[in-house]
Amino acid sequence: MDKKTKKIIGKSVGVTGSVVGHTVGWILKILGTLVIITITTGLILTFLFVAYVDKYIKPETVVNLDDFQLNLTSFIYCTDPETGEQKELEKLYGVENRVWAESDEIPEYLKKAAVAIEDKRFYTHDGVDWKRTFGAFYNIFMSSQSSFGGSTITQQLIKNLTEEKEVTVKRKLLEIFRALEFDRTYSKDKILTWYLNTIYLGQGCSGVKTAAEVYFAKDLSQLTLAECASMIGITNLPTRYDPYQNPEHNRERQLNILSQMLEQSLITKAEYDEAVAQKLEFKRKESKDTASKQSYFVDQVISDVVADLQEQKGVSRKMAEKMVYSGGYRIYTTVDTRIQAIMDEVFSDEKNFPVTYGADKAQAAMVIMDPYTGNIVGMVGGRGEKKLNRGLNRATQSYRQPGSAIKPVTVYAPAINYGFITPNSVMDDVPLKKSASGKPWPKNSTVSGYTGRMTIMRAVELSINTIPVHLVNNMTPQVAFDFATQNLGMSKSLVSQLDSGGATYSDIGLASMALGGLTRGVSVRDLTAAYASFTNNGLYTKPRTYTKVLDSQGNVVLDNAPQTKPAMREETAFYMNYLLQNVVKKGTGRAAAMSNISVAGKTGTTDEDKDRWFVGYTPYYTASVWFGFDDPKEINLEKSRNPALTMWKLVMDKVHKGLPARTFPQPENVVTAAYCIDSGLKPTANCRSDVRGSRVANGLYFPKDVPTESCDMHVTFRMDSTTGMLATQYCPPDSIKYMSLLKLKRAFNMPGVVIADQKYAILDYPLPEGTYPPAGGARVAGYCTTHTSYQPVETPSTEPVNPQPDGPSASPNPNAPPNTQTGSPPSEQPNQPPSAQPTSPPPPTDNPDALEEPAA
């Protein structure tokens, strides 16, 4: 090779080396950058993971076995009404009360079988088997499998206690951290013992001791190795490996467990061979159910404690029930045994229930509550003899349509509280609109037709439907709903939105809030607690059946102290008592009255008469009664009789027997003032001269609510006393008197609807044909036609005295309603004399100060 060639080759190699070096340099820079990015990203992710664990996982890691004591009898206590001492009311025996197995009762074979098949590194890991755990996460992210797997006995025990089994990353992380903490706290033997006592083994068996009796009719300590392997195999898939249903599958599982025990040197070959050769005999141990029938109240105490344990201790319902029945708890209740005995006696006597048509018997439920403490002192969830523990409790579990019994809660209380009305305010009892069928809506059920101007007091007394609809329409259904749910504890009964069967339902509507046509209804307990606020100065106290729960060592497990909050102004509560006392004094609740104790309340009847209610209260107690069928249908009783009210009275008369006379308190600043019952305003002399008689009444007010604006709704006319019609120039002077008619501005236009007070009114506008009251309303609907010949007397003016003494002349039809701008008689009458000033006395003054003492 010549020099020139060598030189060229040398230059080429140099260039190539330079390029390679430059390329390697860039590659190293890129790799270095990627490493830095990876490390930085890893640190960021690690930081975020640590923060996530610290905020969302660690606070939930503690699971304390002291909260799950399952081997002691629990007791329910009540206060002796005579001595005030606590006395035993009921003992609770759960199944595990007699079958909890302590560690020394459990055969070593059974413990080894569980470890061999469920968690072979149980005694060496720290609560988490990391090899299996990483495999489980690999399944999630690489194999897209839905099941995590990899749980140790410790993790499975925690799941059995909390019943948190949803398949999520958070749940798995929480399970891991809980297991690590759990393993540091408790010994392996205690963890294994609890695990074997909480696993489900089919056939209703919770725990191995129960299973030993169900499958082998033996005490747990007598099980053989073969029987231990057979029984422990059931827990994996209880239905598949149930020896009664699938003996071949159970045998297959048993052999697998024995093989694992041998492979892990937990048993010898001789023990293995003996177990494989043993023929198993499956048979049950006979037992008798000696459980007593608890009262509905005790049923509810158990349900309430179970629910609170679930919420406050984070345990499953199944485990909470085990804790209640066999945790050695001391449960202190609110029941008054005297009151409960009265309720049980009344509701178990079939003679106290009316006869209903058909084969089914109507049912009933009642709750009595102390409104000041929230204590439920008595509860009945059905009629007749109670035959089942923790069966259907209609006082708390049944939701029924309340009808008008809902109005004080959703209509009148919020309307008063937010300043829309007082009890003496006046509104129009008229329909709001036409229904889909073209009929006026709403209709009233307790009176025929529509009255017209009506006080709130009267509307509540008669259970009118129209005025609540107008009120809810004015303040909006949302306001009514929020008041009932947020202020008066009705959030469990009322529904804001419910999707079912492809449709969406809501109680935020006119019919629901004003008339009680709810999505699912209300419970007796909820409605009782809501009404209790009225007599407790507007304070809502959450109803409770127990005060506290202690464990066997006297430590507080649950503290159920009274939960009270302001629900309404004190003025509102007083006004509601004022309204609802009137219902009992004069309205639909008259049968609830007591001789020496004040009673307030409200009846409720649903469309088609499927539900009857009475919610009543005294200064001592608040009580609700529901009456109807479990499968809603017409009660088919005489409508004048309300069975719910009858049952309420039977119970409450006995409850209040011997109690001192008591009335609802009245604030010192409440005053009595006169008002016009057609306007709700300060009455004038014209309010007294109404053709129907004086329209002035006295009512109770807080000073700020006393009406100060004078009534302008009554217009005085000259009337012919012999005909009761508007006087003309032909009426004799001695038959003319000054009477008032209503001046209405009622924008109501619905043909065929009769408003009763329109026949006493001068309307501001002509009515469509067919809407003005027919015969019977003509008494003041036109001018006198009896006196038609000329009388030699001075002719009085027939113009209205007020509000405008001078109006334009007109010649109305004598049979048409007079116009408020004129009282002129028909111009076509013959021999009309010249007009003259009236010879009768001047009309009454409108000066309110000239009023005499108003009539009550």
JSON list of C-alpha atoms in Angstrom, two decimals, residues 476-618:
[
{"chain": "A", "resi": 476, "resn": "THR", "atom": "CA", "xyz": [-91.54, 27.82, 45.73]},
{"chain": "A", "resi": 477, "resn": "PRO", "atom": "CA", "xyz": [-91.51, 24.05, 46.29]},
{"chain": "A", "resi": 478, "resn": "GLN", "atom": "CA", "xyz": [-87.72, 24.13, 46.77]},
{"chain": "A", "resi": 479, "resn": "VAL", "atom": "CA", "xyz": [-88.06, 26.36, 49.84]},
{"chain": "A", "resi": 480, "resn": "ALA", "atom": "CA", "xyz": [-90.70, 24.04, 51.28]},
{"chain": "A", "resi": 481, "resn": "PHE", "atom": "CA", "xyz": [-88.56, 20.96, 50.57]},
{"chain": "A", "resi": 482, "resn": "ASP", "atom": "CA", "xyz": [-85.41, 22.47, 52.07]},
{"chain": "A", "resi": 483, "resn": "PHE", "atom": "CA", "xyz": [-87.23, 23.54, 55.23]},
{"chain": "A", "resi": 484, "resn": "ALA", "atom": "CA", "xyz": [-88.66, 20.05, 55.79]},
{"chain": "A", "resi": 485, "resn": "THR", "atom": "CA", "xyz": [-85.43, 18.18, 55.03]},
{"chain": "A", "resi": 486, "resn": "GLN", "atom": "CA", "xyz": [-82.79, 20.52, 56.43]},
{"chain": "A", "resi": 487, "resn": "ASN", "atom": "CA", "xyz": [-84.68, 22.00, 59.37]},
{"chain": "A", "resi": 488, "resn": "LEU", "atom": "CA", "xyz": [-87.07, 19.25, 60.41]},
{"chain": "A", "resi": 489, "resn": "GLY", "atom": "CA", "xyz": [-85.13, 16.06, 59.73]},
{"chain": "A", "resi": 490, "resn": "MET", "atom": "CA", "xyz": [-87.23, 14.73, 56.86]},
{"chain": "A", "resi": 491, "resn": "SER", "atom": "CA", "xyz": [-84.30, 13.93, 54.57]},
{"chain": "A", "resi": 492, "resn": "LYS", "atom": "CA", "xyz": [-84.81, 10.15, 54.88]},
{"chain": "A", "resi": 493, "resn": "SER", "atom": "CA", "xyz": [-88.47, 10.39, 53.95]},
{"chain": "A", "resi": 494, "resn": "LEU", "atom": "CA", "xyz": [-88.52, 13.07, 51.24]},
{"chain": "A", "resi": 495, "resn": "VAL", "atom": "CA", "xyz": [-86.82, 12.48, 47.90]},
{"chain": "A", "resi": 496, "resn": "SER", "atom": "CA", "xyz": [-85.03, 15.17, 45.91]},
{"chain": "A", "resi": 497, "resn": "GLN", "atom": "CA", "xyz": [-84.51, 12.88, 42.94]},
{"chain": "A", "resi": 498, "resn": "LEU", "atom": "CA", "xyz": [-85.14, 9.19, 42.41]},
{"chain": "A", "resi": 499, "resn": "ASP", "atom": "CA", "xyz": [-84.54, 7.35, 39.15]},
{"chain": "A", "resi": 500, "resn": "SER", "atom": "CA", "xyz": [-86.63, 4.23, 38.82]},
{"chain": "A", "resi": 501, "resn": "GLY", "atom": "CA", "xyz": [-87.95, 2.25, 35.87]},
{"chain": "A", "resi": 502, "resn": "GLY", "atom": "CA", "xyz": [-86.61, 4.75, 33.37]},
{"chain": "A", "resi": 503, "resn": "ALA", "atom": "CA", "xyz": [-88.43, 7.65, 35.04]},
{"chain": "A", "resi": 504, "resn": "THR", "atom": "CA", "xyz": [-87.25, 10.35, 37.44]},
{"chain": "A", "resi": 505, "resn": "TYR", "atom": "CA", "xyz": [-89.27, 11.21, 40.54]},
{"chain": "A", "resi": 506, "resn": "SER", "atom": "CA", "xyz": [-88.96, 14.13, 42.94]},
{"chain": "A", "resi": 507, "resn": "ASP", "atom": "CA", "xyz": [-90.83, 15.54, 45.91]},
{"chain": "A", "resi": 508, "resn": "ILE", "atom": "CA", "xyz": [-89.87, 19.07, 44.95]},
{"chain": "A", "resi": 509, "resn": "GLY", "atom": "CA", "xyz": [-93.24, 19.97, 43.45]},
{"chain": "A", "resi": 510, "resn": "LEU", "atom": "CA", "xyz": [-96.54, 21.65, 44.25]},
{"chain": "A", "resi": 511, "resn": "ALA", "atom": "CA", "xyz": [-98.60, 18.52, 44.82]},
{"chain": "A", "resi": 512, "resn": "SER", "atom": "CA", "xyz": [-95.87, 16.83, 46.87]},
{"chain": "A", "resi": 513, "resn": "MET", "atom": "CA", "xyz": [-95.10, 19.72, 49.17]},
{"chain": "A", "resi": 514, "resn": "ALA", "atom": "CA", "xyz": [-98.62, 21.19, 49.49]},
{"chain": "A", "resi": 515, "resn": "LEU", "atom": "CA", "xyz": [-100.79, 18.09, 49.52]},
{"chain": "A", "resi": 516, "resn": "GLY", "atom": "CA", "xyz": [-98.52, 15.25, 50.60]},
{"chain": "A", "resi": 517, "resn": "GLY", "atom": "CA", "xyz": [-98.44, 13.30, 47.34]},
{"chain": "A", "resi": 518, "resn": "LEU", "atom": "CA", "xyz": [-94.88, 12.10, 47.87]},
{"chain": "A", "resi": 519, "resn": "THR", "atom": "CA", "xyz": [-92.65, 9.76, 45.90]},
{"chain": "A", "resi": 520, "resn": "ARG", "atom": "CA", "xyz": [-92.56, 7.11, 48.60]},
{"chain": "A", "resi": 521, "resn": "GLY", "atom": "CA", "xyz": [-94.09, 8.76, 51.68]},
{"chain": "A", "resi": 522, "resn": "VAL", "atom": "CA", "xyz": [-92.92, 9.42, 55.24]},
{"chain": "A", "resi": 523, "resn": "SER", "atom": "CA", "xyz": [-92.19, 7.25, 58.26]},
{"chain": "A", "resi": 524, "resn": "VAL", "atom": "CA", "xyz": [-94.12, 7.59, 61.49]},
{"chain": "A", "resi": 525, "resn": "ARG", "atom": "CA", "xyz": [-90.90, 8.30, 63.38]},
{"chain": "A", "resi": 526, "resn": "ASP", "atom": "CA", "xyz": [-89.81, 11.10, 61.03]},
{"chain": "A", "resi": 527, "resn": "LEU", "atom": "CA", "xyz": [-93.16, 12.87, 61.13]},
{"chain": "A", "resi": 528, "resn": "THR", "atom": "CA", "xyz": [-93.32, 12.63, 64.93]},
{"chain": "A", "resi": 529, "resn": "ALA", "atom": "CA", "xyz": [-89.90, 14.25, 65.30]},
{"chain": "A", "resi": 530, "resn": "ALA", "atom": "CA", "xyz": [-90.79, 17.05, 62.90]},
{"chain": "A", "resi": 531, "resn": "TYR", "atom": "CA", "xyz": [-93.94, 17.97, 64.84]},
{"chain": "A", "resi": 532, "resn": "ALA", "atom": "CA", "xyz": [-92.03, 17.81, 68.14]},
{"chain": "A", "resi": 533, "resn": "SER", "atom": "CA", "xyz": [-90.23, 21.01, 67.14]},
{"chain": "A", "resi": 534, "resn": "PHE", "atom": "CA", "xyz": [-93.44, 23.02, 67.49]},
{"chain": "A", "resi": 535, "resn": "THR", "atom": "CA", "xyz": [-93.78, 22.43, 71.21]},
{"chain": "A", "resi": 536, "resn": "ASN", "atom": "CA", "xyz": [-90.02, 22.66, 71.83]},
{"chain": "A", "resi": 537, "resn": "ASN", "atom": "CA", "xyz": [-89.75, 26.38, 70.99]},
{"chain": "A", "resi": 538, "resn": "GLY", "atom": "CA", "xyz": [-88.71, 25.66, 67.42]},
{"chain": "A", "resi": 539, "resn": "LEU", "atom": "CA", "xyz": [-85.81, 23.33, 68.30]},
{"chain": "A", "resi": 540, "resn": "TYR", "atom": "CA", "xyz": [-85.50, 20.10, 66.35]},
{"chain": "A", "resi": 541, "resn": "THR", "atom": "CA", "xyz": [-84.10, 17.18, 68.34]},
{"chain": "A", "resi": 542, "resn": "LYS", "atom": "CA", "xyz": [-83.12, 14.04, 66.49]},
{"chain": "A", "resi": 543, "resn": "PRO", "atom": "CA", "xyz": [-85.22, 11.11, 67.72]},
{"chain": "A", "resi": 544, "resn": "ARG", "atom": "CA", "xyz": [-83.29, 8.41, 69.56]},
{"chain": "A", "resi": 545, "resn": "THR", "atom": "CA", "xyz": [-84.05, 5.01, 71.05]},
{"chain": "A", "resi": 546, "resn": "TYR", "atom": "CA", "xyz": [-80.89, 4.70, 73.14]},
{"chain": "A", "resi": 547, "resn": "THR", "atom": "CA", "xyz": [-78.57, 7.07, 75.02]},
{"chain": "A", "resi": 548, "resn": "LYS", "atom": "CA", "xyz": [-75.28, 5.16, 75.09]},
{"chain": "A", "resi": 549, "resn": "VAL", "atom": "CA", "xyz": [-73.61, 1.80, 74.55]},
{"chain": "A", "resi": 550, "resn": "LEU", "atom": "CA", "xyz": [-70.86, 0.52, 76.86]},
{"chain": "A", "resi": 551, "resn": "ASP", "atom": "CA", "xyz": [-68.64, -2.52, 76.40]},
{"chain": "A", "resi": 552, "resn": "SER", "atom": "CA", "xyz": [-68.19, -5.23, 79.01]},
{"chain": "A", "resi": 553, "resn": "GLN", "atom": "CA", "xyz": [-65.47, -3.17, 80.69]},
{"chain": "A", "resi": 554, "resn": "GLY", "atom": "CA", "xyz": [-67.61, -0.06, 80.96]},
{"chain": "A", "resi": 555, "resn": "ASN", "atom": "CA", "xyz": [-65.93, 1.80, 78.11]},
{"chain": "A", "resi": 556, "resn": "VAL", "atom": "CA", "xyz": [-68.13, 3.95, 75.89]},
{"chain": "A", "resi": 557, "resn": "VAL", "atom": "CA", "xyz": [-68.69, 2.35, 72.49]},
{"chain": "A", "resi": 558, "resn": "LEU", "atom": "CA", "xyz": [-71.39, 4.74, 71.28]},
{"chain": "A", "resi": 559, "resn": "ASP", "atom": "CA", "xyz": [-72.43, 8.04, 72.87]},
{"chain": "A", "resi": 560, "resn": "ASN", "atom": "CA", "xyz": [-75.86, 9.00, 71.54]},
{"chain": "A", "resi": 561, "resn": "ALA", "atom": "CA", "xyz": [-76.22, 12.36, 73.26]},
{"chain": "A", "resi": 562, "resn": "PRO", "atom": "CA", "xyz": [-79.18, 14.56, 72.21]},
{"chain": "A", "resi": 563, "resn": "GLN", "atom": "CA", "xyz": [-78.62, 16.29, 68.88]},
{"chain": "A", "resi": 564, "resn": "THR", "atom": "CA", "xyz": [-80.57, 19.54, 68.87]},
{"chain": "A", "resi": 565, "resn": "LYS", "atom": "CA", "xyz": [-80.59, 22.42, 66.42]},
{"chain": "A", "resi": 566, "resn": "PRO", "atom": "CA", "xyz": [-82.76, 25.51, 65.78]},
{"chain": "A", "resi": 567, "resn": "ALA", "atom": "CA", "xyz": [-85.37, 24.61, 63.17]},
{"chain": "A", "resi": 568, "resn": "MET", "atom": "CA", "xyz": [-87.50, 27.77, 63.18]},
{"chain": "A", "resi": 569, "resn": "ARG", "atom": "CA", "xyz": [-88.01, 31.02, 65.03]},
{"chain": "A", "resi": 570, "resn": "GLU", "atom": "CA", "xyz": [-89.67, 30.78, 68.45]},
{"chain": "A", "resi": 571, "resn": "GLU", "atom": "CA", "xyz": [-92.44, 32.99, 67.05]},
{"chain": "A", "resi": 572, "resn": "THR", "atom": "CA", "xyz": [-93.04, 30.41, 64.33]},
{"chain": "A", "resi": 573, "resn": "ALA", "atom": "CA", "xyz": [-93.30, 27.60, 66.86]},
{"chain": "A", "resi": 574, "resn": "PHE", "atom": "CA", "xyz": [-95.85, 29.58, 68.91]},
{"chain": "A", "resi": 575, "resn": "TYR", "atom": "CA", "xyz": [-97.94, 30.39, 65.85]},
{"chain": "A", "resi": 576, "resn": "MET", "atom": "CA", "xyz": [-97.91, 26.71, 64.81]},
{"chain": "A", "resi": 577, "resn": "ASN", "atom": "CA", "xyz": [-99.12, 25.69, 68.27]},
{"chain": "A", "resi": 578, "resn": "TYR", "atom": "CA", "xyz": [-101.83, 28.36, 67.96]},
{"chain": "A", "resi": 579, "resn": "LEU", "atom": "CA", "xyz": [-102.94, 26.97, 64.59]},
{"chain": "A", "resi": 580, "resn": "LEU", "atom": "CA", "xyz": [-102.83, 23.30, 65.54]},
{"chain": "A", "resi": 581, "resn": "GLN", "atom": "CA", "xyz": [-104.59, 23.77, 68.87]},
{"chain": "A", "resi": 582, "resn": "ASN", "atom": "CA", "xyz": [-107.45, 25.26, 66.90]},
{"chain": "A", "resi": 583, "resn": "VAL", "atom": "CA", "xyz": [-107.64, 22.07, 64.79]},
{"chain": "A", "resi": 584, "resn": "VAL", "atom": "CA", "xyz": [-108.35, 20.13, 67.98]},
{"chain": "A", "resi": 585, "resn": "LYS", "atom": "CA", "xyz": [-110.71, 22.77, 69.39]},
{"chain": "A", "resi": 586, "resn": "LYS", "atom": "CA", "xyz": [-112.80, 23.38, 66.26]},
{"chain": "A", "resi": 587, "resn": "GLY", "atom": "CA", "xyz": [-111.52, 21.36, 63.32]},
{"chain": "A", "resi": 588, "resn": "THR", "atom": "CA", "xyz": [-110.86, 17.84, 62.11]},
{"chain": "A", "resi": 589, "resn": "GLY", "atom": "CA", "xyz": [-109.00, 16.84, 65.29]},
{"chain": "A", "resi": 590, "resn": "ARG", "atom": "CA", "xyz": [-111.76, 17.56, 67.82]},
{"chain": "A", "resi": 591, "resn": "ALA", "atom": "CA", "xyz": [-111.85, 13.93, 69.01]},
{"chain": "A", "resi": 592, "resn": "ALA", "atom": "CA", "xyz": [-108.31, 14.29, 70.39]},
{"chain": "A", "resi": 593, "resn": "ALA", "atom": "CA", "xyz": [-109.20, 16.94, 72.97]},
{"chain": "A", "resi": 594, "resn": "MET", "atom": "CA", "xyz": [-108.41, 16.34, 76.65]},
{"chain": "A", "resi": 595, "resn": "SER", "atom": "CA", "xyz": [-110.14, 17.98, 79.57]},
{"chain": "A", "resi": 596, "resn": "ASN", "atom": "CA", "xyz": [-107.18, 19.39, 81.50]},
{"chain": "A", "resi": 597, "resn": "ILE", "atom": "CA", "xyz": [-104.25, 19.22, 79.09]},
{"chain": "A", "resi": 598, "resn": "SER", "atom": "CA", "xyz": [-103.79, 21.24, 75.90]},
{"chain": "A", "resi": 599, "resn": "VAL", "atom": "CA", "xyz": [-103.70, 19.23, 72.68]},
{"chain": "A", "resi": 600, "resn": "ALA", "atom": "CA", "xyz": [-102.61, 20.29, 69.20]},
{"chain": "A", "resi": 601, "resn": "GLY", "atom": "CA", "xyz": [-102.42, 18.23, 66.06]},
{"chain": "A", "resi": 602, "resn": "LYS", "atom": "CA", "xyz": [-103.32, 17.56, 62.47]},
{"chain": "A", "resi": 603, "resn": "THR", "atom": "CA", "xyz": [-105.19, 14.82, 60.65]},
{"chain": "A", "resi": 604, "resn": "GLY", "atom": "CA", "xyz": [-104.18, 13.37, 57.31]},
{"chain": "A", "resi": 605, "resn": "THR", "atom": "CA", "xyz": [-106.16, 11.47, 54.69]},
{"chain": "A", "resi": 606, "resn": "THR", "atom": "CA", "xyz": [-104.83, 10.52, 51.28]},
{"chain": "A", "resi": 607, "resn": "ASP", "atom": "CA", "xyz": [-106.58, 10.37, 47.93]},
{"chain": "A", "resi": 608, "resn": "GLU", "atom": "CA", "xyz": [-108.73, 7.26, 47.56]},
{"chain": "A", "resi": 609, "resn": "ASP", "atom": "CA", "xyz": [-108.63, 6.97, 51.37]},
{"chain": "A", "resi": 610, "resn": "LYS", "atom": "CA", "xyz": [-105.63, 4.62, 51.47]},
{"chain": "A", "resi": 611, "resn": "ASP", "atom": "CA", "xyz": [-103.94, 6.12, 54.52]},
{"chain": "A", "resi": 612, "resn": "ARG", "atom": "CA", "xyz": [-105.20, 7.79, 57.68]},
{"chain": "A", "resi": 613, "resn": "TRP", "atom": "CA", "xyz": [-103.01, 9.80, 60.06]},
{"chain": "A", "resi": 614, "resn": "PHE", "atom": "CA", "xyz": [-103.16, 11.79, 63.21]},
{"chain": "A", "resi": 615, "resn": "VAL", "atom": "CA", "xyz": [-100.09, 13.60, 64.52]},
{"chain": "A", "resi": 616, "resn": "GLY", "atom": "CA", "xyz": [-100.90, 15.17, 67.86]},
{"chain": "A", "resi": 617, "resn": "TYR", "atom": "CA", "xyz": [-98.99, 16.58, 70.78]},
{"chain": "A", "resi": 618, "resn": "THR", "atom": "CA", "xyz": [-99.38, 17.89, 74.30]}
]
